[in-house]
């Protein structure tokens, strides 16, 4: 059985018809009891399981996924990874994630194709340049490399952008984070799943959590479509399903669930080498390694679990993309889709124990969960292993909505997440 | 050679010949040809190279299901990734195949196929980690992608989307769709009929049939005429690409010239999908060789485009429809052998050889088909293999409408399951293949489809059996995915990339999932399908963008006096959604001149975008007490009060002046960039929490121009214009006057710190007043004041600009306004949040900052302190200017504990540099406010 | 940085009397009539003012735009409604011609409904259909945009 991935093993298996590859993960029967049960087999849940096993040495971990692993937002996002946030607390979280991403392929022995091609946020007026300077300084003070580029520098790096004098939004400059970039989203999910499975984590797919087992006011397990499963601690990392899951557990979360749409163009040869966002047009683009332009924009403004695209938002985003990149007028749209994202009042995630003791939450990521997978998993693993916060996760506790210690990134940084 | 031109082909105009180039080769064509039909007729077999292995590829199909025949159209109207089967041949067209260098015929990278064993599906996940993916990425990227973009080309021109409503939308103008459209039209309903082809008719355009004694094609033409006379709108070259909520279907209609296809947003009470079905391939080794084609395409090319796709043709079929192809090719002189996989041996009835129940094991040939070998071992020489594994109904739009598919075992196909409201599926799309069943009672004579059996790829089959030709995915790749336990259909797709290319799996999804089903011991329905997503076929981005772009994107609002300012030499910028003068004059040095002159004498400023939202009603005062941080109900008649409106989180959302006109009537004079936002906020709270019959919100901003006269000489100027009685007007009060018979509302408020008056007059009478002010102003050396100078005047006084000097966390107490927080009893917007524990922790004070040198402090610089070896931000500079009235730099910032640190020197950090500043009172000029009454 | 004077990026505001003719449509900028925004108890307003509500442009359940002069003063009326002057705030473009239906199809998704306030060419517009002529009441600051949009939409190649 070939378990290890390397050029050598690819060569070897090439010689014998690919017959020796081991399974990426098992399909185990769920046991009746685990130390930790994680609800949600997306990037956050799988990463959590991995770190629980790897860093904390926890045995008997299960990840319960109602569909197929990595099939929710992890498989639907636009794959941008960055840590250009405003508040120090956010920066700690997202930059931890970026640093973990930088070695993740090697750590998991899975090529996640992290491409640190930078993230560029276009600045379109003198007033915006002032805000941009504030943002860049904040990042630099937080220990995160960031640059404020002038127009000439932007033009040098992104020649295909619209620099015409009558462009709707002139380019004054840009905020640039060189270490930011993209990764292959499926590979992140599969990489974590395989590594977690190798450490003994049971990944139970096609198993839906239908309720919670509560004894003495404490969550001691879950009811699933494949029977009852008990655990010392239960963690939920279910992204856009958090509201529904919380209801099963008897509490409400300060979240609103919206559809976030994305789309891809047909693939073309490489022509665009960074990730670019323009807050004024409300659109952002990158070119995947396969050659497709991966395009996203703002949320649908009507709450929904629809997970599907619609025309008005598509028209807004694509007109924004073409205003920025006239060359893309040669391109055609290949596919559009949507996912459900939970937005909190301060656009920052939620970590910590839920109102139901024994049940812990990782959620409220809004539109920014993919970039945070390694950090989210690390922090949630710490919480589930110890029952208490990691210093980096503490500011994101649910309690902050009571005390008012919000980390309002949307207001602070002005970036659409 | 292979394909050749025949005497058939009704679509061709043999009197009009033309040429185009393909990979530099000149190709003859006739008017009516597609690029594909012309290439086939000229004997061109290899039209592209496959994406991963660079295998030679030829045309498979004849329409949008075509996976291989993709090329870039070069030139000024460069278009990448064009399907040659749909591209009309026109004179001078210049095409370049994709993936083959220098050409599809001769590709330098063809050697890659020899290493295919090392680069199966997903190999890139298993390597390239060391030393670093970045080392390998550029090469991998360069090998991916289909066509290329041309930086010098224009791309698709704009086209404006059309909105349409109708009673019935029929998608697909084949026999089923035509009949359904006629029935609906005859019943008096408003009908839209669309078809992706050049003309209506569907399969009748190429498949022999007689309907009520007419040739199928003639019947279709007659139906078209009939429908047109019944008022049916028929859209051809129009693809229904997406089904959306609430009965909306998106259509893309090809346009003449270079414009992008026009999008139709059609909302139909009922939508009928007559979208037909796509022929299935058969699995055998090397089934991707040029020359292996769809049997139906073979028939289509022959009857419509006058091209016989080969001379020695083997046809392998599970159903009877392919017999039409066999007969037609036989008639034009091709040598035909038909493999009837059903096992029917009516060999004697046909002029060609029929072999029963002997599937093809492998196609043979190096660069194209040269022979086939059957499982019996028999070898048949051939240059073409036409295959038919039945048809897969096109259920995409039904699925996009959240319809649930059901598996039909006898048809070996997914069919629409439970009905979806407002949607029904007919004809081949519903698994009804026989024309006699689609048009019952109309004397149909046509070949029966004869079953829809499929042959799915089997596990452990020998050789390389292609499933997805665009992404080079074979049966072995499916087996690999299974071996590694990526067995769900979505994992299969993403791991192997099956179905992810331009054709979105039209011919590859089903065989792939059928094989996975077998490998996992599940049935096909248990395995399920991947999610169907729009668009059905690729639609240009430009189609969706429509006209939006440039001046049609987020249009700015224009001032009533714009032309006048322009004539006065204003340089305009966008401020809060309006186009406004930034300064008047040739360059930015005007700004300091204006700021100085206005403070010394008098300045005239066009403040027309200033919000004027009226709040009217007996509950207006009570309502405004809720909306504002400050108590407003105590505001006297004809007086003004400055106040804040907070967000629910307690942050300052807007600042502005509330004007009370009478007991029941107020004007919310909010900042010009927040008018829409304030309007929504007021209306939302009115509807949510107040009695709507007792308070209303009217946004009258656009009705008035607001002309500001500011400076120590402002009162004199206004008196010179004829506005007397201003002596008695106290600060923060209003009075009414007249100008040439038109009412002028004069509010004495100051946004500059000087004595200042705002004159609000009907926008259509503003010009006269403005000119009069300018004229009178000459005697006072009045200056025209632009937005930039106004910012300086405000900064000198420490007046905030919300959003610049405040952020999403700035509470009124940070700005020094404590009274309401400490004293107000009743509920007001944001109150609850102000009393949270965090407020104290997050407090920052708005303070002044003085530069220690002559240099202006940089905006956005952070006030830093070193704590435990780490630099921490304690605030930042929000505003910074050179003050022409103080002759030194001035600045403001939000600083933690700033108000107790006045006089302290602090360190500022800005983009790697550090500079020092002194904390100062926020008001740098005239702290006692004497200028207000100057 | 050297930058275009932004005003040069935008087509200028058309004057009253400006005409556009293309694709079977005649568009005209006409003098906007006096008008008042009325909210609250509309039936009471009708009684007090004598204005027939069916001649006004209904914007919402409790809001209407009344064209023409009324004697009522702006502000609150004890009968239960409020009135504000909007006479100078709106511009009026009139459209007519055989191509009108096609143009409207391009401009709006709105079907005929009780409210005359719709989104037209992406901006809020109040529609007034008088016989064969369609009046568009728009905020005066957006007139230049609408006029440019009409020109582009009408100058597209006709189907």
PDB file of N, CA, C and O in Angstrom, chain A residues 151 165-168 170-172, chain C residues 1-4 6 8-10:
ATOM      1  N   UNK A 151      -0.061  54.390  -7.736  1.00  0.00           N
ATOM      2  CA  UNK A 151      -0.696  54.003  -8.985  1.00  0.00           C
ATOM      3  C   UNK A 151       0.294  53.363  -9.959  1.00  0.00           C
ATOM      4  O   UNK A 151      -0.017  52.355 -10.600  1.00  0.00           O
ATOM      5  N   UNK A 165      -8.486  57.090 -18.415  1.00  0.00           N
ATOM      6  CA  UNK A 165      -8.842  58.302 -17.673  1.00  0.00           C
ATOM      7  C   UNK A 165     -10.331  58.356 -17.347  1.00  0.00           C
ATOM      8  O   UNK A 165     -10.733  58.977 -16.366  1.00  0.00           O
ATOM      9  N   UNK A 166     -11.143  57.732 -18.154  1.00  0.00           N
ATOM     10  CA  UNK A 166     -12.576  57.781 -17.879  1.00  0.00           C
ATOM     11  C   UNK A 166     -13.078  56.514 -17.188  1.00  0.00           C
ATOM     12  O   UNK A 166     -14.266  56.235 -17.192  1.00  0.00           O
ATOM     13  N   UNK A 167     -12.157  55.776 -16.575  1.00  0.00           N
ATOM     14  CA  UNK A 167     -12.593  54.617 -15.799  1.00  0.00           C
ATOM     15  C   UNK A 167     -13.522  55.095 -14.695  1.00  0.00           C
ATOM     16  O   UNK A 167     -13.330  56.195 -14.156  1.00  0.00           O
ATOM     17  N   UNK A 168     -14.475  54.283 -14.363  1.00  0.00           N
ATOM     18  CA  UNK A 168     -15.447  54.704 -13.358  1.00  0.00           C
ATOM     19  C   UNK A 168     -14.752  55.066 -12.055  1.00  0.00           C
ATOM     20  O   UNK A 168     -15.080  56.049 -11.412  1.00  0.00           O
ATOM     21  N   UNK A 170     -11.008  55.746 -10.648  1.00  0.00           N
ATOM     22  CA  UNK A 170      -9.578  55.834 -10.983  1.00  0.00           C
ATOM     23  C   UNK A 170      -8.753  55.100  -9.945  1.00  0.00           C
ATOM     24  O   UNK A 170      -9.173  54.940  -8.809  1.00  0.00           O
ATOM     25  N   UNK A 171      -7.592  54.649 -10.358  1.00  0.00           N
ATOM     26  CA  UNK A 171      -6.694  53.959  -9.433  1.00  0.00           C
ATOM     27  C   UNK A 171      -5.744  54.971  -8.827  1.00  0.00           C
ATOM     28  O   UNK A 171      -4.952  55.588  -9.529  1.00  0.00           O
ATOM     29  N   UNK A 172      -5.847  55.135  -7.517  1.00  0.00           N
ATOM     30  CA  UNK A 172      -4.887  55.996  -6.818  1.00  0.00           C
ATOM     31  C   UNK A 172      -3.736  55.153  -6.279  1.00  0.00           C
ATOM     32  O   UNK A 172      -2.631  55.617  -6.102  1.00  0.00           O
TER      33      UNK A 172
ATOM     34  N   UNK C   1      -1.843  63.397  -8.173  1.00  0.00           N
ATOM     35  CA  UNK C   1      -1.711  62.704  -9.458  1.00  0.00           C
ATOM     36  C   UNK C   1      -2.528  63.393 -10.536  1.00  0.00           C
ATOM     37  O   UNK C   1      -3.505  64.065 -10.236  1.00  0.00           O
ATOM     38  N   UNK C   2      -2.071  63.244 -11.713  1.00  0.00           N
ATOM     39  CA  UNK C   2      -2.782  63.868 -12.817  1.00  0.00           C
ATOM     40  C   UNK C   2      -4.058  63.094 -13.090  1.00  0.00           C
ATOM     41  O   UNK C   2      -4.036  61.899 -13.307  1.00  0.00           O
ATOM     42  N   UNK C   3      -5.113  63.786 -13.067  1.00  0.00           N
ATOM     43  CA  UNK C   3      -6.383  63.090 -13.137  1.00  0.00           C
ATOM     44  C   UNK C   3      -7.343  63.904 -13.966  1.00  0.00           C
ATOM     45  O   UNK C   3      -7.333  65.124 -13.936  1.00  0.00           O
ATOM     46  N   UNK C   4      -8.164  63.205 -14.666  1.00  0.00           N
ATOM     47  CA  UNK C   4      -9.202  63.873 -15.426  1.00  0.00           C
ATOM     48  C   UNK C   4     -10.075  64.694 -14.476  1.00  0.00           C
ATOM     49  O   UNK C   4     -10.352  64.265 -13.380  1.00  0.00           O
ATOM     50  N   UNK C   6     -13.235  65.174 -13.139  1.00  0.00           N
ATOM     51  CA  UNK C   6     -14.290  64.161 -13.149  1.00  0.00           C
ATOM     52  C   UNK C   6     -15.510  64.563 -13.959  1.00  0.00           C
ATOM     53  O   UNK C   6     -16.211  63.715 -14.487  1.00  0.00           O
ATOM     54  N   UNK C   8     -15.642  65.717 -16.718  1.00  0.00           N
ATOM     55  CA  UNK C   8     -15.484  65.340 -18.120  1.00  0.00           C
ATOM     56  C   UNK C   8     -15.810  63.876 -18.359  1.00  0.00           C
ATOM     57  O   UNK C   8     -15.939  63.440 -19.496  1.00  0.00           O
ATOM     58  N   UNK C   9     -15.938  63.108 -17.298  1.00  0.00           N
ATOM     59  CA  UNK C   9     -16.262  61.680 -17.450  1.00  0.00           C
ATOM     60  C   UNK C   9     -17.747  61.459 -17.653  1.00  0.00           C
ATOM     61  O   UNK C   9     -18.170  60.384 -18.033  1.00  0.00           O
ATOM     62  N   UNK C  10     -18.513  62.460 -17.328  1.00  0.00           N
ATOM     63  CA  UNK C  10     -19.963  62.291 -17.309  1.00  0.00           C
ATOM     64  C   UNK C  10     -20.615  63.203 -18.343  1.00  0.00           C
ATOM     65  O   UNK C  10     -20.292  64.370 -18.461  1.00  0.00           O
TER      66      UNK C  10
END
